[in-house]
Amino acid sequence: MLRKRLAGVVLALALTAGSPAVAEAAAADGGSAASVLWEAYPESAVHPGNGAGDPRVMDVAVDAPSTGELLTTVRLLLPRGWSRDARRTWPTLWMLHGGGGDHKQYTESSHIAEMAAERDVIVVMPETSPCSSYTDWYNGGRGGTPRWEEYLTRDLPRLLESRYRAGTERAVLGLSMGGGGALSLAARNPGHFRAVAALSPESHTLYKAPGLGFSGPDFVKLGALACSKGGEKTDWRRIWGEPGYPFDTFDPADVRQRAVWAASNPYDIAEGLRGTRLYLTYGNGDGSAGPGWDWNGGNPPPVPASRCSDPTAAGTDDLGVEKAFWAMNNLFRARLAGLGIPAEVCSATGTHSWPYWDREIHYALPMLVGALDQAG
């Protein structure tokens, strides 16, 4: 991620060098407050001949008022037959990265490029900040930027619809911070996404762990460390303020900005998910058995009957991270059930890591694409 004051220098150097990866510097579209600064066409083993003439992978640098000083990149996986001049549009599958990640996280760590190669959808992998929490930041009550919810539900969709033949049918998948973001964005904007798949999501940011385990706010605090690289410290309280009791205070009357947290907490706003197709999956922190699956040319994951065993939270193989997510997602699952909101749930053995998420992406993809009225 670049700051906008550096973006012009980067673009000028690339154009001066005649880089084939840079296609254009484009002005803003009338339908969006966002504008395109450049496009690039990264090659990969899946798409070795990728290029401007017949792109299957495209990185788009986006300048939007909602992101403030931050210039973001979105990676697009484009379906066969895609063209800027096509008479049709394509539905979009959004994939939200986890804490510390960016627009390259899924293509570098999963097999989504292979999985989506023959799907008739545009896969949208937006970069936010490593600690965005996919929300409009509180900033001490002053508001302002970054406004990630505004960027992801207004500015970027309008840009993709006006320039890249994206339709208005959307589904979303996210993991960890991105899983919580997928649930929160869908709940706060009913109807914006037809389906949500949440993998080890931060589904209850106000979860209080017993004893010394990780609580929900701890992951927001840890995420801020990922944003504090290069000596530029990020205060975690900029995101939603302070959650108050029972975190960082023993006074039950000291609620601080708890209401701000609750307004974006999937657990508290779960009613907004009614009518949205849901897939929720999480592990128990025990990685001793492994995922029981690898890509190997597209072989399907183990069926739910053998995979989704509802184990106890017995493992701490990832320092207790997934064990905490196991606890908060059990509460979130019960919350959905109490509201009468249906969801497909897979609670399995496993840790907060890619072998398990890659497996669950492969499993969730047919549901997500099916919700977009495409062949599953």
Coordinates of C-alpha atoms in Angstrom, one line a residue:
M1 CA 0.0 0.0 0.0
L2 CA 1.3 3.4 -0.9
R3 CA 0.5 6.9 0.3
K4 CA -1.0 9.1 -2.4
R5 CA 1.8 11.6 -2.2
L6 CA 4.1 8.8 -3.5
A7 CA 1.7 7.4 -6.1
G8 CA 2.5 10.0 -8.7
V9 CA 6.2 9.3 -8.4
V10 CA 5.7 5.6 -8.8
L11 CA 3.5 6.1 -11.8
A12 CA 5.9 8.6 -13.5
L13 CA 8.8 6.2 -13.0
A14 CA 6.9 3.3 -14.4
L15 CA 5.8 5.3 -17.5
T16 CA 9.3 6.7 -18.0
A17 CA 10.7 3.1 -17.9
G18 CA 8.0 2.0 -20.4
S19 CA 6.9 -0.8 -18.1
P20 CA 4.6 -3.2 -20.0
A21 CA 2.8 -3.8 -16.7
V22 CA 1.4 -0.3 -16.6
A23 CA -1.5 0.1 -19.0
E24 CA -2.8 3.6 -18.3
A25 CA -3.3 6.4 -15.9
A26 CA -7.1 7.1 -15.9
A27 CA -9.3 9.8 -14.7
A28 CA -12.3 9.4 -12.4
D29 CA -15.5 7.9 -13.8
G30 CA -18.7 9.9 -13.5
G31 CA -20.4 7.1 -11.7
S32 CA -17.8 6.8 -8.9
A33 CA -15.8 9.1 -6.6
A34 CA -12.9 6.7 -7.1
S35 CA -10.4 6.8 -10.0
V36 CA -8.0 4.4 -11.6
L37 CA -4.3 5.4 -11.5
W38 CA -2.9 2.4 -13.3
E39 CA -3.4 -1.2 -14.3
A40 CA -1.0 -4.0 -14.2
Y41 CA -1.1 -7.6 -15.5
P42 CA 0.9 -10.0 -13.3
E43 CA 1.8 -13.4 -14.8
S44 CA 1.5 -16.6 -12.8
A45 CA 1.8 -20.3 -13.3
V46 CA -2.0 -20.4 -13.7
H47 CA -2.1 -17.6 -16.3
P48 CA 1.5 -17.5 -17.8
G49 CA 0.5 -15.5 -20.9
N50 CA -1.5 -12.9 -19.0
G51 CA -1.5 -9.5 -20.6
A52 CA -3.4 -6.4 -21.6
G53 CA -4.6 -8.0 -24.8
D54 CA -6.4 -10.9 -23.1
P55 CA -6.3 -10.3 -19.3
R56 CA -7.2 -12.9 -16.8
V57 CA -5.5 -11.2 -13.8
M58 CA -5.5 -7.5 -13.4
D59 CA -4.2 -5.3 -10.6
V60 CA -5.9 -1.9 -10.4
A61 CA -4.5 1.0 -8.3
V62 CA -7.4 3.0 -7.0
D63 CA -7.5 6.5 -5.6
A64 CA -10.7 7.2 -3.6
P65 CA -11.6 10.0 -1.2
S66 CA -12.9 7.5 1.3
T67 CA -9.4 6.0 1.9
G68 CA -7.8 9.3 2.7
E69 CA -4.0 9.3 2.2
L70 CA -3.9 5.6 1.4
L71 CA -3.7 4.4 -2.2
T72 CA -5.1 0.9 -2.5
T73 CA -4.9 -1.9 -5.1
V74 CA -7.5 -4.3 -6.1
R75 CA -6.7 -7.6 -7.8
L76 CA -9.3 -8.9 -10.3
L77 CA -9.5 -12.5 -11.6
L78 CA -11.4 -12.1 -14.9
P79 CA -13.5 -14.8 -16.5
R80 CA -13.0 -16.2 -20.0
G81 CA -14.5 -13.9 -22.6
W82 CA -14.3 -10.8 -20.4
S83 CA -13.9 -7.5 -22.2
R84 CA -14.3 -3.9 -21.3
D85 CA -16.6 -3.6 -24.4
A86 CA -18.8 -6.6 -23.6
R87 CA -22.5 -6.1 -23.8
R88 CA -23.1 -8.2 -20.7
T89 CA -21.9 -7.8 -17.1
W90 CA -20.5 -10.4 -14.7
P91 CA -21.4 -11.0 -11.1
T92 CA -18.7 -10.4 -8.6
L93 CA -17.2 -12.6 -5.8
W94 CA -15.4 -10.5 -3.3
M95 CA -12.6 -12.0 -1.2
L96 CA -11.5 -10.0 1.9
H97 CA -8.0 -10.5 3.2
G98 CA -7.1 -11.2 6.8
G99 CA -5.1 -9.0 9.2
G100 CA -1.7 -8.0 7.8
G101 CA -2.8 -9.1 4.3
D102 CA -3.4 -7.3 1.0
H103 CA -4.8 -7.8 -2.4
K104 CA -2.3 -10.6 -3.2
Q105 CA -3.0 -12.7 -0.1
Y106 CA -5.4 -15.2 -1.8
T107 CA -3.6 -15.7 -5.0
E108 CA -0.3 -16.2 -3.1
S109 CA -1.6 -18.5 -0.3
S110 CA -4.6 -20.4 -1.8
H111 CA -5.6 -22.0 -5.1
I112 CA -8.3 -19.5 -5.9
A113 CA -6.8 -18.8 -9.3
E114 CA -7.3 -22.5 -10.3
M115 CA -10.6 -22.8 -8.5
A116 CA -12.1 -19.7 -10.3
A117 CA -10.5 -20.2 -13.7
E118 CA -13.7 -21.7 -15.3
R119 CA -16.2 -19.7 -13.2
D120 CA -18.2 -17.1 -14.9
V121 CA -17.6 -14.4 -12.3
I122 CA -15.2 -11.6 -11.6
V123 CA -13.3 -12.3 -8.4
V124 CA -12.5 -9.0 -6.6
M125 CA -9.7 -9.0 -4.0
P126 CA -9.4 -5.5 -2.6
E127 CA -6.6 -4.3 -0.5
T128 CA -7.4 -2.4 2.6
S129 CA -5.0 -1.6 5.4
P130 CA -3.5 -4.5 7.4
C131 CA -5.7 -3.4 10.4
S132 CA -8.7 -1.9 8.6
S133 CA -11.4 -4.0 10.4
Y134 CA -13.4 -3.2 7.2
T135 CA -15.1 -0.3 8.9
D136 CA -15.3 3.5 8.8
W137 CA -12.8 4.5 11.5
Y138 CA -14.0 6.3 14.7
N139 CA -10.9 8.6 15.0
G140 CA -11.8 9.8 18.5
G141 CA -15.3 10.7 17.4
R142 CA -14.2 13.0 14.6
G143 CA -14.9 10.5 11.8
G144 CA -12.9 11.2 8.7
T145 CA -10.7 8.7 6.9
P146 CA -10.2 5.9 6.3
R147 CA -13.8 5.0 5.6
W148 CA -13.4 1.3 4.6
E149 CA -17.1 0.5 4.6
E150 CA -17.8 3.4 2.3
Y151 CA -15.0 2.4 0.0
L152 CA -16.0 -1.3 -0.2
T153 CA -19.8 -0.8 -0.5
R154 CA -20.0 2.4 -2.6
D155 CA -16.8 3.7 -4.2
L156 CA -15.2 0.5 -5.4
P157 CA -18.4 -1.2 -6.6
R158 CA -19.3 1.8 -8.6
L159 CA -15.9 2.0 -10.2
L160 CA -16.0 -1.7 -11.1
E161 CA -19.5 -1.4 -12.5
S162 CA -18.6 1.7 -14.6
R163 CA -15.2 0.5 -16.0
Y164 CA -14.9 -3.3 -15.7
R165 CA -18.3 -4.7 -16.6
A166 CA -19.1 -5.8 -13.0
G167 CA -22.8 -6.4 -12.3
T168 CA -24.7 -5.7 -9.1
E169 CA -24.9 -9.4 -8.0
R170 CA -22.3 -9.9 -5.3
A171 CA -21.2 -12.6 -2.9
V172 CA -18.3 -12.3 -0.4
L173 CA -15.8 -14.5 1.4
G174 CA -13.4 -13.5 4.1
L175 CA -11.1 -15.0 6.6
S176 CA -10.1 -13.9 10.1
M177 CA -10.3 -10.1 10.1
G178 CA -11.8 -10.4 6.6
G179 CA -14.3 -12.9 7.7
G180 CA -15.6 -10.6 10.4
G181 CA -15.6 -7.8 7.8
A182 CA -17.6 -9.9 5.4
L183 CA -20.2 -10.6 8.1
S184 CA -20.3 -7.0 9.3
L185 CA -20.6 -5.4 5.8
A186 CA -23.3 -7.8 4.9
A187 CA -25.3 -7.2 8.1
R188 CA -24.9 -3.4 7.9
N189 CA -25.9 -3.3 4.2
P190 CA -28.7 -5.9 3.8
G191 CA -29.0 -7.1 0.2
H192 CA -25.6 -5.8 -0.9
F193 CA -24.2 -9.4 -0.9
R194 CA -26.3 -12.4 -1.7
A195 CA -24.1 -14.8 0.2
V196 CA -21.3 -14.8 2.8
A197 CA -18.7 -17.4 3.5
A198 CA -16.8 -16.6 6.7
L199 CA -13.6 -18.6 7.5
S200 CA -12.4 -18.4 11.1
P201 CA -14.0 -15.0 11.3
E202 CA -13.7 -12.4 14.0
S203 CA -17.5 -12.7 14.5
H204 CA -17.7 -11.3 18.0
T205 CA -15.3 -8.4 18.6
L206 CA -16.7 -7.9 22.1
Y207 CA -16.1 -11.6 23.1
K208 CA -14.6 -11.8 26.6
A209 CA -12.4 -14.8 27.1
P210 CA -12.3 -16.7 30.4
G211 CA -8.9 -16.5 32.2
L212 CA -5.9 -15.4 30.1
G213 CA -7.1 -16.4 26.6
F214 CA -7.5 -14.0 23.7
S215 CA -10.6 -11.7 23.8
G216 CA -12.2 -10.0 20.8
P217 CA -10.5 -6.6 21.4
D218 CA -7.1 -8.3 21.6
F219 CA -7.2 -9.1 17.9
V220 CA -8.0 -5.5 17.0
K221 CA -5.0 -4.4 19.1
L222 CA -2.8 -7.0 17.5
G223 CA -4.0 -5.9 14.1
A224 CA -2.9 -2.4 14.8
L225 CA 0.7 -3.7 15.2
A226 CA 0.5 -4.9 11.5
C227 CA -0.3 -1.3 10.6
S228 CA 2.6 0.1 12.6
K229 CA 5.4 -0.7 10.2
G230 CA 8.1 1.7 9.2
G231 CA 7.9 3.5 12.5
E232 CA 4.5 5.0 11.8
K233 CA 2.5 3.8 14.8
T234 CA -1.3 3.1 14.5
D235 CA -3.4 3.6 17.6
W236 CA -5.9 0.8 17.8
R237 CA -8.4 3.1 19.4
R238 CA -8.8 5.0 16.1
I239 CA -10.9 2.1 14.8
W240 CA -13.8 2.0 17.2
G241 CA -12.5 3.8 20.3
E242 CA -12.3 1.8 23.6
P243 CA -14.7 -1.1 24.3
G244 CA -15.0 -0.3 28.0
Y245 CA -16.1 -2.9 30.6
P246 CA -15.1 -5.8 30.9
F247 CA -12.0 -4.9 28.9
D248 CA -9.3 -2.6 30.3
T249 CA -11.5 -1.6 33.2
F250 CA -13.2 -3.2 36.3
D251 CA -16.0 -0.7 36.4
P252 CA -19.3 -2.0 34.9
A253 CA -20.5 1.6 34.4
D254 CA -17.4 2.4 32.3
V255 CA -18.7 1.5 28.8
R256 CA -16.6 4.1 26.9
Q257 CA -17.3 3.5 23.2
R258 CA -18.9 0.1 23.5
A259 CA -21.9 1.2 21.4
V260 CA -19.5 2.1 18.5
W261 CA -18.0 -1.4 18.7
A262 CA -21.4 -3.0 18.9
A263 CA -22.6 -1.2 15.8
S264 CA -20.1 -3.1 13.6
N265 CA -19.9 -6.3 15.7
P266 CA -21.4 -9.3 13.7
Y267 CA -22.7 -10.8 16.9
D268 CA -24.7 -7.7 17.8
I269 CA -26.0 -6.9 14.3
A270 CA -26.6 -10.5 13.2
E271 CA -30.3 -9.7 12.4
G272 CA -29.0 -7.8 9.3
L273 CA -27.9 -11.2 7.9
R274 CA -31.5 -12.5 7.6
G275 CA -32.1 -13.5 4.0
T276 CA -28.4 -13.9 3.1
R277 CA -27.0 -17.3 2.5
L278 CA -24.3 -18.1 5.1
Y279 CA -21.4 -20.5 5.4
L280 CA -19.5 -20.4 8.7
T281 CA -16.4 -22.5 9.3
Y282 CA -13.8 -22.5 12.1
G283 CA -11.3 -24.8 13.8
N284 CA -10.5 -25.7 17.4
G285 CA -6.8 -25.0 17.5
D286 CA -5.7 -28.6 17.2
G287 CA -3.6 -29.1 14.0
S288 CA -2.3 -32.5 14.9
A289 CA -4.3 -34.4 12.3
G290 CA -3.7 -31.8 9.5
P291 CA -6.4 -30.6 7.0
G292 CA -6.9 -34.1 5.4
W293 CA -6.8 -32.5 2.0
D294 CA -4.6 -30.7 -0.5
W295 CA -5.3 -29.2 -3.9
N296 CA -4.0 -32.0 -6.1
G297 CA -5.7 -30.9 -9.2
G298 CA -9.1 -30.0 -7.7
N299 CA -10.0 -33.0 -5.7
P300 CA -13.0 -32.2 -3.5
P301 CA -12.6 -31.7 0.3
P302 CA -13.8 -34.3 2.7
V303 CA -17.6 -34.3 3.0
P304 CA -19.0 -32.4 6.0
A305 CA -19.9 -35.6 7.8
S306 CA -16.3 -36.5 8.2
R307 CA -14.9 -32.9 8.3
C308 CA -17.3 -31.0 10.5
S309 CA -17.1 -33.0 13.7
D310 CA -17.8 -30.2 16.2
P311 CA -14.7 -30.9 18.3
T312 CA -14.0 -29.4 21.7
A313 CA -11.5 -26.5 21.9
A314 CA -8.7 -28.8 22.9
G315 CA -5.8 -27.3 20.9
T316 CA -3.4 -24.4 21.3
D317 CA -1.1 -25.3 18.3
D318 CA -1.3 -21.6 17.1
L319 CA -0.7 -20.1 20.5
G320 CA -4.4 -20.3 21.3
V321 CA -5.6 -18.0 18.4
E322 CA -8.0 -20.4 16.7
K323 CA -9.1 -21.7 20.1
A324 CA -10.4 -18.1 20.8
F325 CA -12.0 -18.0 17.4
W326 CA -13.6 -21.3 18.2
A327 CA -15.2 -19.9 21.3
M328 CA -16.5 -16.7 19.7
N329 CA -17.9 -18.5 16.7
N330 CA -19.7 -21.0 18.9
L331 CA -21.4 -17.9 20.4
F332 CA -22.1 -16.4 17.0
R333 CA -23.5 -19.7 15.8
A334 CA -25.8 -19.8 18.7
R335 CA -26.8 -16.2 18.1
L336 CA -27.9 -17.0 14.5
A337 CA -29.8 -20.1 15.7
G338 CA -31.6 -18.0 18.4
L339 CA -32.6 -15.5 15.7
G340 CA -33.8 -18.3 13.4
I341 CA -31.3 -17.3 10.7
P342 CA -30.2 -20.4 8.8
A343 CA -26.5 -21.0 8.2
E344 CA -24.3 -23.9 7.1
V345 CA -21.8 -24.4 9.8
C346 CA -18.6 -26.5 9.8
S347 CA -16.7 -26.7 13.1
A348 CA -13.7 -28.8 12.6
T349 CA -10.3 -29.6 13.9
G350 CA -7.6 -27.2 12.7
T351 CA -5.7 -24.0 13.3
H352 CA -5.7 -20.4 12.1
S353 CA -3.8 -21.2 8.9
W354 CA -3.9 -21.6 5.2
P355 CA -4.2 -25.3 4.6
Y356 CA -7.6 -25.2 6.3
W357 CA -8.7 -22.0 4.7
D358 CA -7.7 -23.2 1.2
R359 CA -9.8 -26.4 1.8
E360 CA -12.8 -24.3 3.0
I361 CA -12.6 -21.9 0.0
H362 CA -12.9 -24.9 -2.3
Y363 CA -15.8 -26.1 -0.4
A364 CA -17.6 -22.8 -0.1
L365 CA -17.2 -21.7 -3.7
P366 CA -20.1 -23.6 -5.3
M367 CA -22.5 -22.1 -2.7
L368 CA -21.2 -18.6 -3.4
V369 CA -21.3 -18.9 -7.1
G370 CA -24.7 -20.6 -6.9
A371 CA -26.1 -17.6 -5.0
L372 CA -25.0 -15.5 -8.0
D373 CA -27.3 -17.6 -10.2
Q374 CA -24.4 -19.3 -11.9
A375 CA -23.7 -23.0 -12.3
G376 CA -22.4 -24.2 -9.0

